[in-house]
Short mmCIF file of C-alpha atoms and ligand atoms in Angstrom, two decimals:
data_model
loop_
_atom_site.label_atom_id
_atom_site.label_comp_id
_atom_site.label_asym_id
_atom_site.label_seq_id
_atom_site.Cartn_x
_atom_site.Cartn_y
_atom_site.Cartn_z
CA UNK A 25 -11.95 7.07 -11.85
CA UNK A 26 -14.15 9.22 -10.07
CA UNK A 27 -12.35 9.72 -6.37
CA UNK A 28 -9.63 11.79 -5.03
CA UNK A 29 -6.53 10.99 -3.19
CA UNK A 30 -5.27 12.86 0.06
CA UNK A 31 -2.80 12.00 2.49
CA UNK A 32 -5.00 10.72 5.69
CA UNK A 33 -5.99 13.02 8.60
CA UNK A 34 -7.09 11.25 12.30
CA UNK A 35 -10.57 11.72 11.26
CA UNK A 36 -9.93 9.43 8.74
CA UNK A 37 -9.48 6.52 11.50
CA UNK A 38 -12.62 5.50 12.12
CA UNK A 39 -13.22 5.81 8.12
CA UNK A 40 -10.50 3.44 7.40
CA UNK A 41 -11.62 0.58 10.07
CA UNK A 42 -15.15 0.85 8.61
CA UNK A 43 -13.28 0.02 5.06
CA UNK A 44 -11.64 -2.68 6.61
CA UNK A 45 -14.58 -3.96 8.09
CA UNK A 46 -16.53 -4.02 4.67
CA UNK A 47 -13.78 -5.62 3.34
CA UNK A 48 -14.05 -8.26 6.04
CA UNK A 49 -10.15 -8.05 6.54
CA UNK A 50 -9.12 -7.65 10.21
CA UNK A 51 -9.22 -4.28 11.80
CA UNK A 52 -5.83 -2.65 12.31
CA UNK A 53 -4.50 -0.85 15.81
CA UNK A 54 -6.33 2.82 15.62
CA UNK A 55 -3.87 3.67 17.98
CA UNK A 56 -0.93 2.10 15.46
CA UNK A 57 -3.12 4.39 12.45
CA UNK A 58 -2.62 7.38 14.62
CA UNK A 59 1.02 6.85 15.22
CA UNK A 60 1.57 6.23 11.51
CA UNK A 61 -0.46 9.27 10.53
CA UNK A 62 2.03 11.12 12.94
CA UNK A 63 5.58 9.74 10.75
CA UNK A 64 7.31 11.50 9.01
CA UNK A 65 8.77 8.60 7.60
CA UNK A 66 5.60 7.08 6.20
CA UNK A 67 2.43 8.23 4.41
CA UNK A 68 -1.18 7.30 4.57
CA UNK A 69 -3.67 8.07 1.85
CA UNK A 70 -7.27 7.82 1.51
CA UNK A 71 -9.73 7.27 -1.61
CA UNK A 72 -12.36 9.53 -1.03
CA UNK A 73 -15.46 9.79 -3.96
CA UNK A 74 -14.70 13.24 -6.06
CA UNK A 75 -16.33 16.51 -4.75
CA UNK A 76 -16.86 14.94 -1.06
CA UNK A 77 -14.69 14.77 2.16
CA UNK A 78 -15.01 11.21 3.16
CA UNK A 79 -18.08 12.04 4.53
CA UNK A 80 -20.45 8.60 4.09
CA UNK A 81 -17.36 6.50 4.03
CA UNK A 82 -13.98 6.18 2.33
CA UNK A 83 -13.41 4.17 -0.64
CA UNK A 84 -10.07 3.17 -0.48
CA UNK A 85 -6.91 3.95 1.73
CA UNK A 86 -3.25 3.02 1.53
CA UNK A 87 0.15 3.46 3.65
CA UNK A 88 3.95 3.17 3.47
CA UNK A 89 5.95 1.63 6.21
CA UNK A 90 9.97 2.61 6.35
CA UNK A 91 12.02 -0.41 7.75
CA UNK A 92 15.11 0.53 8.81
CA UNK A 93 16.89 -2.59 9.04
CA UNK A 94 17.44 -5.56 6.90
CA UNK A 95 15.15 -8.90 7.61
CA UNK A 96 17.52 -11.72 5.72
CA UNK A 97 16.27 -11.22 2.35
CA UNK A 98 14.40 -7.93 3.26
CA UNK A 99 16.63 -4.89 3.00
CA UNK A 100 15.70 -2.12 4.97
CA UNK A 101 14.08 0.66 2.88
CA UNK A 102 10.16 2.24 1.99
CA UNK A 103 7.78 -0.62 1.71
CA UNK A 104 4.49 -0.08 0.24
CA UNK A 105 2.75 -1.14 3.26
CA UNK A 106 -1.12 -2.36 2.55
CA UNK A 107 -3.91 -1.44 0.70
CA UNK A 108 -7.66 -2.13 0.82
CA UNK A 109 -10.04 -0.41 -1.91
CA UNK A 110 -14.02 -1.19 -0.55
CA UNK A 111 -15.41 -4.46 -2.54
CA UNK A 112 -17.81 -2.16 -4.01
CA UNK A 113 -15.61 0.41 -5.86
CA UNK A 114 -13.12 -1.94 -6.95
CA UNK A 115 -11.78 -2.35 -10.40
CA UNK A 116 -12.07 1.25 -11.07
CA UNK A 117 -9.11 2.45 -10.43
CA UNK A 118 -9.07 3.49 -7.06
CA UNK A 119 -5.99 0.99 -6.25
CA UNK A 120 -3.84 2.12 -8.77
CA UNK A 121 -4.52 5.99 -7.54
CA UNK A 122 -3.55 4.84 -4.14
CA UNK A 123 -0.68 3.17 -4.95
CA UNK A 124 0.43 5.66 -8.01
CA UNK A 125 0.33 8.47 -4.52
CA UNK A 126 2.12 6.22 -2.39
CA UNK A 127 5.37 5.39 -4.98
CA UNK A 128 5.30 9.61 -6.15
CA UNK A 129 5.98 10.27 -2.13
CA UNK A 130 8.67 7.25 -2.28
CA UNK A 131 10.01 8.03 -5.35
CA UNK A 132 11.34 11.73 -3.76
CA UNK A 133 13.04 9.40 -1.18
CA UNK A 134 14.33 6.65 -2.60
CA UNK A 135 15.92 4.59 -5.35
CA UNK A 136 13.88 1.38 -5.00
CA UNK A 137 10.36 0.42 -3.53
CA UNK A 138 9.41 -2.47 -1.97
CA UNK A 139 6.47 -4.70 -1.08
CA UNK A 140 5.38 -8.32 0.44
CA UNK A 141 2.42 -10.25 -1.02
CA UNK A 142 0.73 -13.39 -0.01
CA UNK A 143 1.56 -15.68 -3.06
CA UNK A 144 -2.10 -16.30 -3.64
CA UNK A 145 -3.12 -12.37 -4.11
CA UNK A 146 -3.23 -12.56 -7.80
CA UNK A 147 -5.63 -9.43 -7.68
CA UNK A 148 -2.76 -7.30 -5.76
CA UNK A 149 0.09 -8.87 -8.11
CA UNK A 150 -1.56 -8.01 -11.26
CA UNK A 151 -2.42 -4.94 -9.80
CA UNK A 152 1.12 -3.93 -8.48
CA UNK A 153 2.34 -5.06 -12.46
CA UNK A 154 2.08 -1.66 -14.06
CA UNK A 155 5.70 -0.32 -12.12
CA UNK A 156 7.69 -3.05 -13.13
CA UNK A 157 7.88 -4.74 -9.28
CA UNK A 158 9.99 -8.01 -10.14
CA UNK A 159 9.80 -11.22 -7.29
CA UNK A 160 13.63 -11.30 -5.35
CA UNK A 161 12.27 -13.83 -2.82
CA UNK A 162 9.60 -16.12 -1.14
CA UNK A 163 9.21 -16.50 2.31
CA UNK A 164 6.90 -17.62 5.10
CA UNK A 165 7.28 -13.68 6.46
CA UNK A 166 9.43 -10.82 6.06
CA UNK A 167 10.08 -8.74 9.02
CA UNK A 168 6.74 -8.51 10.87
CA UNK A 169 4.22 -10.15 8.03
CA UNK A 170 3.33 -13.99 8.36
CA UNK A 171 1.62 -15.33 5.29
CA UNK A 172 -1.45 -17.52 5.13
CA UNK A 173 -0.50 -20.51 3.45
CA UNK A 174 3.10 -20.20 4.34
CA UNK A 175 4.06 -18.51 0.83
CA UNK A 176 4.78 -14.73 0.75
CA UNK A 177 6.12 -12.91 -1.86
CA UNK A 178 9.13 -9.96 -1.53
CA UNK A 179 8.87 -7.47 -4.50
CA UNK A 180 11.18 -4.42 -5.85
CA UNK A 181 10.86 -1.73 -8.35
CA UNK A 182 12.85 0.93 -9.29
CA UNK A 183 12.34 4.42 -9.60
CA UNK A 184 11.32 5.69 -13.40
CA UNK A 185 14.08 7.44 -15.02
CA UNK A 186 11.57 9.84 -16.54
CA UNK A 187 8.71 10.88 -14.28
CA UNK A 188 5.50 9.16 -15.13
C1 COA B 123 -5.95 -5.39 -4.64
C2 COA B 123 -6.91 -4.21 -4.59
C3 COA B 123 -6.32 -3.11 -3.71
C4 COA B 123 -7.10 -3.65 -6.02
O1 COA B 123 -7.86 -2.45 -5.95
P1 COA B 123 -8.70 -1.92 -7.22
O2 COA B 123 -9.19 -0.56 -6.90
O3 COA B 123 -9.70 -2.92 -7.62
O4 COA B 123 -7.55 -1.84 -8.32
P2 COA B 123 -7.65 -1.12 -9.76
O5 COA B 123 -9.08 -0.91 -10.14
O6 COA B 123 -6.77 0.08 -9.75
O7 COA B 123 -7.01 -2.26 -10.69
C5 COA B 123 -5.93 -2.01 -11.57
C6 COA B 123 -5.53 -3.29 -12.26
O8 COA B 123 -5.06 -4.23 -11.29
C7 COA B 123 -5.41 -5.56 -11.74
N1 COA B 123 -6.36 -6.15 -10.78
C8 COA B 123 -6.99 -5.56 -9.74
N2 COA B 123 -7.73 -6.45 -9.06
C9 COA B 123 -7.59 -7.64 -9.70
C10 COA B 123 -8.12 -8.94 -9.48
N3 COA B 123 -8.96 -9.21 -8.46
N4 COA B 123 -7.73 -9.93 -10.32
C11 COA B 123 -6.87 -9.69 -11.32
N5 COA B 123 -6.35 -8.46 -11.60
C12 COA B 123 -6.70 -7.46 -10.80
C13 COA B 123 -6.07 -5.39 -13.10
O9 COA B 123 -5.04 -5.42 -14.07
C14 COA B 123 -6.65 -3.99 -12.97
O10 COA B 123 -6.87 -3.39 -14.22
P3 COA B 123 -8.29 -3.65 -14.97
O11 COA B 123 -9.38 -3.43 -13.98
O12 COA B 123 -8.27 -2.63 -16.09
O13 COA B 123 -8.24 -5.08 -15.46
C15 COA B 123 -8.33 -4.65 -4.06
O14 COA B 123 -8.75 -5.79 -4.78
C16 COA B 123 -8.36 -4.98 -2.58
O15 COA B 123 -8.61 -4.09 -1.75
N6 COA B 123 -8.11 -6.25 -2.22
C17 COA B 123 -8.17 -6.70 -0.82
C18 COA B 123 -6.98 -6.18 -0.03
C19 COA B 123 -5.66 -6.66 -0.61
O16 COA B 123 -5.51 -7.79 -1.04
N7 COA B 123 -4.65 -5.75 -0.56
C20 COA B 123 -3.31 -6.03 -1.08
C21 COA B 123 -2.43 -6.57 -0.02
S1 COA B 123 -0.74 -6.76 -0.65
#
């Protein structure tokens, strides 16, 4: 994999939208970014190509979001929170980098991880595989995510006993 990880800065935004954008998914809140960027309970990372600062574009990016309170089958706890890698760098690694970051920073936190998953991502199951995230439930949404189709997935893994 040639790209770097680093936790996100706010020059980063406008860098992230313009990954969403490519990816033709639908543009989050900058203001919600910056707010995230400023929580200390969460962490945003960004894929940048190694030996560059993001300048000419980001290749990936990925956050955390802490729920503190249960949503019926959703326990409160660090959620991996969404990740897009740029259709033209995927499948090279980049995803797992982001998401190998995001569990080391949960990890230090906490015993478990979780995520949610449209039932039809087979790309983001297959990638999520490699750390042993098992299905507890399905669900037309967990806390604040609604899934097209009607079929989401709630994952867990546990923390490694032996650092990876
Ligand atoms: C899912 C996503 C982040 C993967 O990023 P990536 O950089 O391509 O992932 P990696 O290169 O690290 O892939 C690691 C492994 O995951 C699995 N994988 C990744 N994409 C896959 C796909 N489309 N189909 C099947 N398996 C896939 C493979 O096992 C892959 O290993 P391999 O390339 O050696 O076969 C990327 O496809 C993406 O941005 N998708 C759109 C946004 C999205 O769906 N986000 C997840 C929301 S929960």
């Amino acid at each position: 994999m040639n790209a770097e990880v680093r936790p996100a800065q706010g020059s980063d935004i406008a860098l992230i939208l313009a990954v969403e954008a490519k990816a033709g998914r639908p543009l989050p809140d900058p203001s919600r970014l910056a707010t995230a960027l400023d929580d200390e309970s969460r962490l945003v990372v960004v894929a940048t190509a190694r030996g560059t600062s993001g300048v000419g574009g980001l290749l990936g990016w990925g956050k955390t979001h802490f729920w503190a309170y249960d949503d019926d089958a959703a326990p409160a706890g660090h959620y991996l929170g969404g990740i897009t890698v740029r259709p033209d760098s995927r499948r090279s690694g980049i995803g797992t980098a982001l998401t190998q970051a995001r569990l080391d920073w949960i990890w230090r936190r906490a015993l478990e991880a979780w995520y949610v998953v449209n039932a039809s991502n087979i790309g983001s199951i297959e990638l999520h595989r490699r750390w042993g995230f098992v299905e507890v439930a399905r669900a037309p949404s967990f806390h604040t995510t609604t899934f097209d189709g009607g079929a989401g997935i709630l994952m867990r893994a546990a923390r490694p006993t032996t650092p990876e």
